[in-house]
Amino acid sequence: MRWESTRKKRVVLRIGYVGSEYRGLQKQRELSADSTIESVLESAIFKSGGILESNYGKLQKVGWERSSRTDKGVHSLATMISLKMEIPDRAWDKDPDGIALANIINSNLPNNIKVFSILPAQRSFDVRRECLYREYFYLLPAEIIGIKNGSTSEEVQEHLIEFNSILKGFKGNHPFHNYTARAKYRKVLAGAHRRAKETSSTVNSISEMVVNQSTSGEGATSDPDEEYSEFPSILDSSAPEDNCKTDHPELPESSVQIQARWLHEPNESDRLSASHFRDILNCSCGDLQSSSGTQFVELTICGVSFMLHQIRKMVGTAVAVKRGLLPKDIIELSLAKFSRIVLPIAPSEVLILRDNSFCTRNKQGSIVRPGIQSITESKEMKKGVTEFYRAALLPELAKYLDPSLPPWQEWVENLDHFTGIPEPQLDEVRTAYRVWRDDYDRVKMARKSSGSG
């Protein structure tokens, strides 16, 4: 299906997708046309008449923007895409929710990608910066956190309370530098980057043979500046193109031992910036659920924004603490700005972007973003989201809830085998952290006293 264009207008699309077959959301030049969600969506909009042939393949020419990006294998029910689109005359006269227009594009899309609504937006609308928070949920087989099929209701509650107390440690504003590839969020001095890359290239090439590494839709690779931090904590067995080797080659001693350390002196090539700090509004685990006889729990992670791999590393770390593989204070230590700690990453197949929130009113209470308000509150649009979740996403998620099947069986085996930090390293970080914390509190109290005086 195709419409006849009469003018160009900035619009916003709410889309959903099953990410299993794609290399992430964002279009990448080096990948084939059907490898990412944006590439497939752009093609469908072009076939529908929404992009001129002269602009096709050049997202910057149509002002293409996204509310957030998702990694390879991650799913979504609430990604917002904004662009200057060719639209038909009176596009929304009899279609205030923009569903008819969306369905024309859907006719050119595969069943695992769906546009729920297309509505007009102002020229000044910034879909990424005006997003107040993003909410994800993560489905975790209950057995992985100790809940067995024969567990009593009291035992189940004990496990959930304990797990929620662990997850609560992530709430607030913290530097999440240990939960991502740090080099992607800082400016690295050219010389330092080159030296670090040369130093770690041999170890990185070996460690890639040992432990699976997922390539994200954001074009992520291993971080050469993290002192071999990808070994052995990246326990991601979800990447189908990688083979996990069981015959481990011998690595340099330092590459295995540096798993936790404290920066006692400033390091210009490893300096944190404001981009490493993120606000987590909620991180919690819901009640025990069951699907086709398989028990699981739903984790809700809500934050203003997230770094590459952040949620999956948060989940992986929390699970490791729950299983007794990492100490209970590891989250507090890992969120200290001078700590450098290797942490595990959880599989991507069960992570879903569920919702976004936008500011649609000004200080006086007047609606300033009517299109955005409709696209988030429309009953017809929400009905389409529910139908897509049940028909396309839920059957895919059900494949990954059995802890005895991929990716969980191999991931848990790797987690149990590799995850662990030598106690001397932890003690060094703990001691340095206490000293730093005491100094910080002392300075804070002195400033408060001088201010009140």
Coordinates of C-alpha atoms in Angstrom, one line a residue:
M1 CA 0.0 0.0 0.0
R2 CA 1.1 3.6 -0.7
W3 CA -0.3 7.1 -0.2
E4 CA 0.1 10.2 -2.4
S5 CA 2.2 12.8 -0.7
T6 CA 1.1 16.5 -0.7
R7 CA 3.5 18.0 1.9
K8 CA 6.2 17.3 4.4
K9 CA 5.5 17.4 8.1
R10 CA 7.5 16.5 11.2
V11 CA 5.7 13.5 12.8
V12 CA 6.3 11.1 15.6
L13 CA 5.8 7.3 15.4
R14 CA 5.3 4.9 18.2
I15 CA 6.7 1.5 17.2
G16 CA 7.1 -1.9 18.7
Y17 CA 9.3 -4.8 17.6
V18 CA 10.6 -8.2 18.5
G19 CA 14.3 -7.8 18.4
S20 CA 15.5 -11.4 18.3
E21 CA 16.3 -11.4 14.6
Y22 CA 17.8 -7.9 14.4
R23 CA 21.2 -6.4 15.3
G24 CA 19.5 -3.7 17.4
L25 CA 17.4 -0.6 16.6
Q26 CA 19.9 1.8 15.1
K27 CA 20.7 1.7 11.4
Q28 CA 24.4 0.9 10.7
R29 CA 26.1 1.4 7.4
E30 CA 28.2 -1.7 7.5
L31 CA 25.2 -4.0 8.0
S32 CA 22.7 -5.3 5.4
A33 CA 19.4 -3.5 4.8
D34 CA 17.4 -5.9 6.9
S35 CA 19.7 -6.3 9.8
T36 CA 18.4 -3.5 12.0
I37 CA 14.9 -2.3 12.9
E38 CA 15.5 1.3 11.6
S39 CA 16.7 0.0 8.2
V40 CA 13.5 -2.1 7.8
L41 CA 11.3 0.7 9.0
E42 CA 12.9 3.2 6.7
S43 CA 12.3 0.9 3.8
A44 CA 8.6 0.5 4.7
I45 CA 8.1 4.2 5.1
F46 CA 9.7 4.8 1.7
K47 CA 7.5 2.1 0.1
S48 CA 4.4 3.8 1.7
G49 CA 5.3 7.2 0.2
G50 CA 6.6 8.8 3.4
I51 CA 10.2 9.3 2.1
L52 CA 11.2 10.7 -1.2
E53 CA 13.6 8.6 -3.4
S54 CA 16.1 11.4 -3.2
N55 CA 16.2 11.2 0.6
Y56 CA 16.0 7.4 0.9
G57 CA 19.0 5.9 2.6
K58 CA 20.0 9.2 4.2
L59 CA 18.3 9.5 7.6
Q60 CA 19.8 12.9 8.4
K61 CA 18.0 14.4 5.4
V62 CA 14.7 13.6 6.9
G63 CA 15.7 14.6 10.5
W64 CA 15.4 11.1 11.8
E65 CA 15.6 10.9 15.6
R66 CA 14.8 8.2 18.2
S67 CA 13.8 8.3 21.9
S68 CA 16.3 5.7 22.8
R69 CA 18.4 2.9 21.3
T70 CA 18.2 -0.8 22.1
D71 CA 20.9 -3.5 21.8
K72 CA 20.8 -6.6 19.7
G73 CA 18.1 -8.9 20.7
V74 CA 16.2 -6.4 22.9
H75 CA 12.5 -5.8 22.3
S76 CA 10.3 -2.8 22.5
L77 CA 6.7 -1.7 22.9
A78 CA 7.3 2.0 23.1
T79 CA 10.1 3.3 20.9
M80 CA 9.4 6.8 19.5
I81 CA 10.8 7.8 16.1
S82 CA 10.5 11.4 14.9
L83 CA 11.2 12.5 11.3
K84 CA 10.1 14.9 8.6
M85 CA 7.7 12.7 6.6
E86 CA 5.9 13.1 3.3
I87 CA 2.2 12.9 4.2
P88 CA -1.1 12.8 2.3
D89 CA -3.6 15.7 2.3
R90 CA -5.8 15.8 5.5
A91 CA -4.0 12.9 7.0
W92 CA -5.6 13.1 10.4
D93 CA -9.1 14.5 9.6
K94 CA -10.9 11.2 10.2
D95 CA -8.0 9.5 12.0
P96 CA -7.1 11.5 15.1
D97 CA -5.0 8.7 16.5
G98 CA -3.0 8.3 13.3
I99 CA -3.7 4.5 13.2
A100 CA -4.9 4.4 9.5
L101 CA -1.6 6.1 8.4
A102 CA 0.3 3.6 10.6
N103 CA -1.4 0.6 9.0
I104 CA -0.3 1.6 5.5
I105 CA 3.3 1.4 6.7
N106 CA 2.5 -1.8 8.6
S107 CA 1.4 -3.4 5.2
N108 CA 5.0 -3.0 4.1
L109 CA 6.5 -4.3 7.4
P110 CA 7.2 -7.9 8.6
N111 CA 5.0 -9.1 11.5
N112 CA 7.8 -8.6 14.1
I113 CA 7.8 -4.8 13.6
K114 CA 4.7 -2.6 14.0
V115 CA 3.9 1.1 13.9
F116 CA 1.1 1.8 16.5
S117 CA 0.4 5.4 15.7
I118 CA 1.7 8.4 13.6
L119 CA 0.8 11.9 14.8
P120 CA 2.0 15.4 14.0
A121 CA 4.8 17.0 16.0
Q122 CA 6.1 20.6 16.2
R123 CA 9.4 21.4 14.5
S124 CA 11.0 22.1 17.9
F125 CA 10.1 18.7 19.3
D126 CA 13.2 16.7 20.4
V127 CA 12.1 13.1 20.9
R128 CA 15.2 12.1 22.9
R129 CA 15.7 15.1 25.1
E130 CA 12.1 15.6 26.0
C131 CA 11.7 12.0 27.2
L132 CA 11.5 12.2 31.0
Y133 CA 12.1 8.5 31.7
R134 CA 12.2 5.1 30.1
E135 CA 10.7 2.0 31.7
Y136 CA 12.0 -1.5 30.9
F137 CA 11.0 -4.9 32.1
Y138 CA 13.1 -8.0 32.3
L139 CA 11.7 -11.6 32.6
L140 CA 13.8 -13.8 34.8
P141 CA 13.3 -17.6 35.3
A142 CA 12.5 -17.9 39.0
E143 CA 14.9 -20.9 39.5
I144 CA 17.8 -18.6 38.8
I145 CA 17.2 -16.7 42.0
G146 CA 16.5 -19.8 44.0
I147 CA 12.8 -20.3 43.7
K148 CA 12.1 -23.9 42.9
N149 CA 8.9 -25.5 41.7
G150 CA 8.2 -27.0 45.1
S151 CA 9.0 -23.8 47.1
T152 CA 6.4 -22.9 49.7
S153 CA 4.7 -19.4 49.5
E154 CA 6.8 -18.4 52.6
E155 CA 10.0 -19.4 50.8
V156 CA 9.0 -17.6 47.6
Q157 CA 8.4 -14.4 49.6
E158 CA 11.8 -14.7 51.3
H159 CA 13.5 -15.0 48.0
L160 CA 11.6 -12.0 46.5
I161 CA 12.2 -9.8 49.6
E162 CA 15.9 -10.6 49.4
F163 CA 16.2 -10.0 45.7
N164 CA 14.3 -6.7 46.0
S165 CA 16.6 -5.6 48.7
I166 CA 19.5 -6.2 46.3
L167 CA 17.9 -4.4 43.4
K168 CA 17.0 -1.4 45.7
G169 CA 20.8 -0.6 45.8
F170 CA 20.6 0.7 42.2
K171 CA 18.0 3.4 43.0
G172 CA 19.1 7.1 42.9
N173 CA 21.7 9.1 41.0
H174 CA 25.0 7.2 40.6
P175 CA 27.9 6.8 38.2
F176 CA 27.2 3.6 36.2
H177 CA 30.7 3.4 34.7
N178 CA 31.2 -0.2 35.8
Y179 CA 27.9 -1.2 34.0
T180 CA 28.9 -0.2 30.5
A181 CA 31.8 0.1 28.0
R182 CA 33.4 3.2 29.6
A183 CA 35.3 4.3 26.5
K184 CA 32.1 5.0 24.7
Y185 CA 31.1 7.7 27.3
R186 CA 34.4 9.6 27.6
K187 CA 36.9 11.5 25.5
V188 CA 40.1 9.5 25.4
L189 CA 43.5 11.0 24.7
A190 CA 44.7 9.7 21.4
G191 CA 48.0 8.5 22.6
A192 CA 46.6 6.9 25.7
H193 CA 43.9 5.1 23.7
R194 CA 46.5 3.8 21.3
R195 CA 48.8 2.5 24.0
A196 CA 45.9 0.9 25.9
K197 CA 44.7 -0.8 22.7
E198 CA 48.2 -2.1 21.9
T199 CA 48.6 -3.5 25.4
S200 CA 45.3 -5.3 25.5
S201 CA 44.8 -6.4 21.9
T202 CA 46.4 -9.8 22.5
V203 CA 44.4 -10.5 25.6
N204 CA 41.2 -9.3 24.1
S205 CA 41.6 -11.6 21.0
I206 CA 42.1 -14.6 23.4
S207 CA 39.3 -13.7 25.7
E208 CA 36.9 -13.5 22.7
M209 CA 37.6 -17.2 22.2
V210 CA 36.7 -17.9 25.8
V211 CA 33.6 -16.0 26.6
N212 CA 30.8 -15.0 24.3
Q213 CA 30.4 -11.4 23.5
S214 CA 27.2 -9.8 22.1
T215 CA 27.5 -7.1 19.5
S216 CA 24.9 -4.5 20.3
G217 CA 22.6 -2.6 17.9
E218 CA 24.6 0.5 18.9
G219 CA 27.7 -0.9 17.3
A220 CA 29.4 -1.8 20.6
T221 CA 32.6 -3.7 20.8
S222 CA 34.8 -4.7 23.7
D223 CA 36.4 -1.7 25.5
P224 CA 40.2 -1.8 25.1
D225 CA 40.6 0.7 28.0
E226 CA 39.1 -1.4 30.7
E227 CA 42.2 -3.5 31.6
Y228 CA 40.9 -6.8 30.2
S229 CA 37.5 -6.2 31.9
E230 CA 35.7 -8.3 29.3
F231 CA 37.4 -11.4 30.7
P232 CA 35.9 -13.3 32.3
S233 CA 32.8 -11.4 33.4
I234 CA 31.0 -11.0 30.0
L235 CA 29.0 -14.2 30.3
D236 CA 26.6 -13.4 27.5
S237 CA 25.7 -16.7 25.8
S238 CA 22.9 -15.0 23.7
A239 CA 25.0 -14.2 20.7
P240 CA 24.3 -17.1 18.2
E241 CA 27.3 -16.3 16.0
D242 CA 29.8 -16.8 18.8
N243 CA 31.0 -20.2 20.0
C244 CA 31.8 -20.6 23.7
K245 CA 35.0 -22.5 24.0
T246 CA 35.4 -24.9 27.0
D247 CA 39.2 -25.3 26.4
H248 CA 40.5 -22.1 28.0
P249 CA 43.9 -20.9 26.8
E250 CA 46.2 -19.6 29.4
L251 CA 46.1 -15.8 29.8
P252 CA 48.6 -13.4 31.2
E253 CA 48.4 -13.5 35.0
S254 CA 47.5 -9.8 35.3
S255 CA 44.5 -10.2 32.9
V256 CA 42.8 -12.7 35.2
Q257 CA 43.6 -10.9 38.4
I258 CA 42.6 -7.4 37.7
Q259 CA 38.9 -7.6 38.5
A260 CA 38.5 -5.0 41.1
R261 CA 40.7 -2.0 41.9
W262 CA 40.5 1.6 43.1
L263 CA 41.9 4.6 41.3
H264 CA 44.1 6.2 44.0
E265 CA 45.5 8.8 41.6
P266 CA 43.8 10.7 38.8
N267 CA 44.0 9.1 35.4
E268 CA 43.3 11.4 32.5
S269 CA 42.6 8.4 30.2
D270 CA 40.0 7.0 32.6
R271 CA 38.2 10.0 33.9
L272 CA 34.4 10.0 34.5
S273 CA 32.1 12.7 33.2
A274 CA 28.5 13.7 33.7
S275 CA 27.5 11.2 31.0
H276 CA 28.4 8.3 33.4
F277 CA 25.8 9.5 36.0
R278 CA 22.3 8.1 35.6
D279 CA 19.1 8.5 37.6
I280 CA 17.3 5.2 38.4
L281 CA 13.8 5.9 39.6
N282 CA 12.7 2.3 40.3
C283 CA 14.4 -1.1 40.2
S284 CA 12.3 -3.9 41.6
C285 CA 11.0 -7.4 41.2
G286 CA 7.3 -8.3 41.0
D287 CA 5.4 -11.4 42.2
L288 CA 6.0 -14.9 41.0
Q289 CA 4.3 -15.6 37.7
S290 CA 3.8 -18.8 35.6
S291 CA 3.6 -19.4 31.8
S292 CA 3.1 -22.9 30.4
G293 CA 4.3 -24.4 33.7
T294 CA 7.5 -22.3 33.8
Q295 CA 7.8 -19.9 36.8
F296 CA 9.4 -16.5 36.3
V297 CA 9.5 -13.0 37.8
E298 CA 9.3 -9.6 36.1
L299 CA 11.9 -7.0 37.0
T300 CA 10.9 -3.3 36.4
I301 CA 13.8 -0.9 35.7
C302 CA 12.8 2.7 35.3
G303 CA 15.3 5.5 34.7
V304 CA 15.8 8.9 33.0
S305 CA 18.2 7.3 30.6
F306 CA 20.5 4.2 30.3
M307 CA 24.0 3.5 29.1
L308 CA 25.0 0.8 26.7
H309 CA 24.5 -2.7 28.4
Q310 CA 23.6 -1.0 31.7
I311 CA 20.3 -2.8 32.5
R312 CA 21.7 -6.2 31.5
K313 CA 24.8 -5.6 33.7
M314 CA 22.5 -4.5 36.6
V315 CA 20.5 -7.7 36.3
G316 CA 23.6 -9.9 35.9
T317 CA 25.2 -8.3 39.0
A318 CA 22.0 -8.6 41.1
V319 CA 21.6 -12.3 40.2
A320 CA 25.3 -12.9 41.1
V321 CA 24.7 -11.4 44.5
K322 CA 21.5 -13.4 45.0
R323 CA 23.4 -16.6 44.1
G324 CA 26.2 -15.7 46.6
L325 CA 28.8 -15.3 43.8
L326 CA 29.4 -11.6 44.6
P327 CA 29.3 -10.0 48.1
K328 CA 26.3 -7.9 49.1
D329 CA 28.2 -4.7 49.2
I330 CA 29.4 -5.0 45.5
I331 CA 26.7 -2.8 44.2
E332 CA 27.6 0.1 46.6
L333 CA 31.2 -0.4 45.8
S334 CA 30.7 -0.5 42.0
L335 CA 28.7 2.7 42.1
A336 CA 31.6 4.6 43.7
K337 CA 33.3 6.9 41.1
F338 CA 36.8 5.7 41.8
S339 CA 36.1 1.9 41.7
R340 CA 36.8 -0.2 38.6
I341 CA 35.1 -3.5 38.9
V342 CA 34.4 -6.3 36.4
L343 CA 30.7 -7.3 36.4
P344 CA 28.6 -9.9 34.6
I345 CA 26.0 -9.2 31.9
A346 CA 22.7 -10.9 31.6
P347 CA 21.1 -12.2 28.3
S348 CA 19.3 -9.8 26.0
E349 CA 16.4 -12.0 24.8
V350 CA 14.0 -11.1 27.7
L351 CA 14.6 -7.3 28.0
I352 CA 11.7 -5.1 26.8
L353 CA 11.3 -1.4 26.6
R354 CA 7.7 -1.0 27.9
D355 CA 7.0 2.7 28.2
N356 CA 8.2 6.3 27.9
S357 CA 7.1 9.5 29.6
F358 CA 7.1 12.9 28.0
C359 CA 6.4 16.4 29.2
T360 CA 3.3 17.5 27.3
R361 CA 2.3 20.6 29.4
N362 CA 4.0 23.8 30.3
K363 CA 4.2 25.3 33.8
Q364 CA 0.8 26.9 33.4
G365 CA -0.7 23.5 32.7
S366 CA -1.5 24.1 29.0
I367 CA -0.9 21.3 26.6
V368 CA 2.1 22.1 24.4
R369 CA 2.7 18.7 22.9
P370 CA -0.8 17.5 21.8
G371 CA 0.5 14.8 19.4
I372 CA 2.8 13.3 22.1
Q373 CA -0.1 13.3 24.6
S374 CA -2.3 11.4 22.2
I375 CA 0.3 8.9 21.2
T376 CA 0.9 8.0 24.8
E377 CA -2.7 8.1 26.1
S378 CA -4.9 7.0 23.1
K379 CA -7.1 3.9 23.9
E380 CA -6.9 2.7 20.3
M381 CA -3.2 2.9 20.3
K382 CA -2.9 1.1 23.6
K383 CA -5.2 -1.6 22.2
G384 CA -2.8 -2.1 19.3
V385 CA 0.2 -2.3 21.7
T386 CA -1.6 -5.0 23.7
E387 CA -2.5 -7.0 20.6
F388 CA 1.1 -6.9 19.3
Y389 CA 2.4 -7.9 22.7
R390 CA 0.2 -11.0 22.9
A391 CA 0.4 -12.0 19.2
A392 CA 4.1 -11.3 18.4
L393 CA 6.2 -10.6 21.5
L394 CA 4.8 -13.0 24.1
P395 CA 5.3 -16.2 22.1
E396 CA 8.9 -15.1 21.5
L397 CA 9.5 -14.4 25.2
A398 CA 8.0 -17.8 26.1
K399 CA 10.9 -19.5 24.3
Y400 CA 13.4 -18.0 26.8
L401 CA 11.7 -18.7 30.2
D402 CA 12.9 -22.2 30.7
P403 CA 16.1 -22.1 32.9
S404 CA 17.2 -25.5 31.4
L405 CA 17.3 -24.2 27.8
P406 CA 19.4 -21.5 26.0
P407 CA 20.4 -18.9 26.9
W408 CA 20.0 -19.6 30.6
Q409 CA 21.7 -23.0 31.1
E410 CA 25.0 -22.0 29.6
W411 CA 24.8 -18.5 31.1
V412 CA 24.3 -19.8 34.6
E413 CA 27.1 -22.3 34.2
N414 CA 29.4 -19.5 33.1
L415 CA 28.2 -17.2 35.8
D416 CA 28.8 -19.8 38.5
H417 CA 32.2 -20.8 37.1
F418 CA 33.7 -17.4 36.3
T419 CA 32.1 -14.8 38.5
G420 CA 34.1 -14.1 41.6
I421 CA 36.5 -11.4 42.7
P422 CA 39.6 -12.2 44.8
E423 CA 39.1 -11.2 48.4
P424 CA 42.3 -9.1 48.6
Q425 CA 41.1 -7.0 45.7
L426 CA 37.7 -6.5 47.3
D427 CA 39.4 -5.5 50.6
E428 CA 41.5 -3.0 48.9
V429 CA 38.5 -1.4 47.2
R430 CA 36.5 -1.5 50.5
T431 CA 39.3 0.2 52.5
A432 CA 39.8 2.9 49.9
Y433 CA 36.0 3.4 49.6
R434 CA 35.6 3.9 53.4
V435 CA 38.5 6.4 53.5
W436 CA 37.0 8.3 50.5
R437 CA 33.5 8.2 52.0
D438 CA 34.7 9.5 55.4
D439 CA 36.6 12.4 53.7
Y440 CA 33.6 13.2 51.5
D441 CA 31.2 13.3 54.6
R442 CA 33.7 15.4 56.5
V443 CA 33.9 18.0 53.7
K444 CA 30.2 18.0 53.3
M445 CA 29.6 18.6 57.0
A446 CA 32.2 21.4 57.0
R447 CA 30.5 23.1 54.1
K448 CA 27.1 22.8 55.7
S449 CA 28.4 24.3 59.0
S450 CA 30.1 27.2 57.2
G451 CA 26.9 27.9 55.2
S452 CA 24.7 27.9 58.3
G453 CA 27.2 30.1 60.2

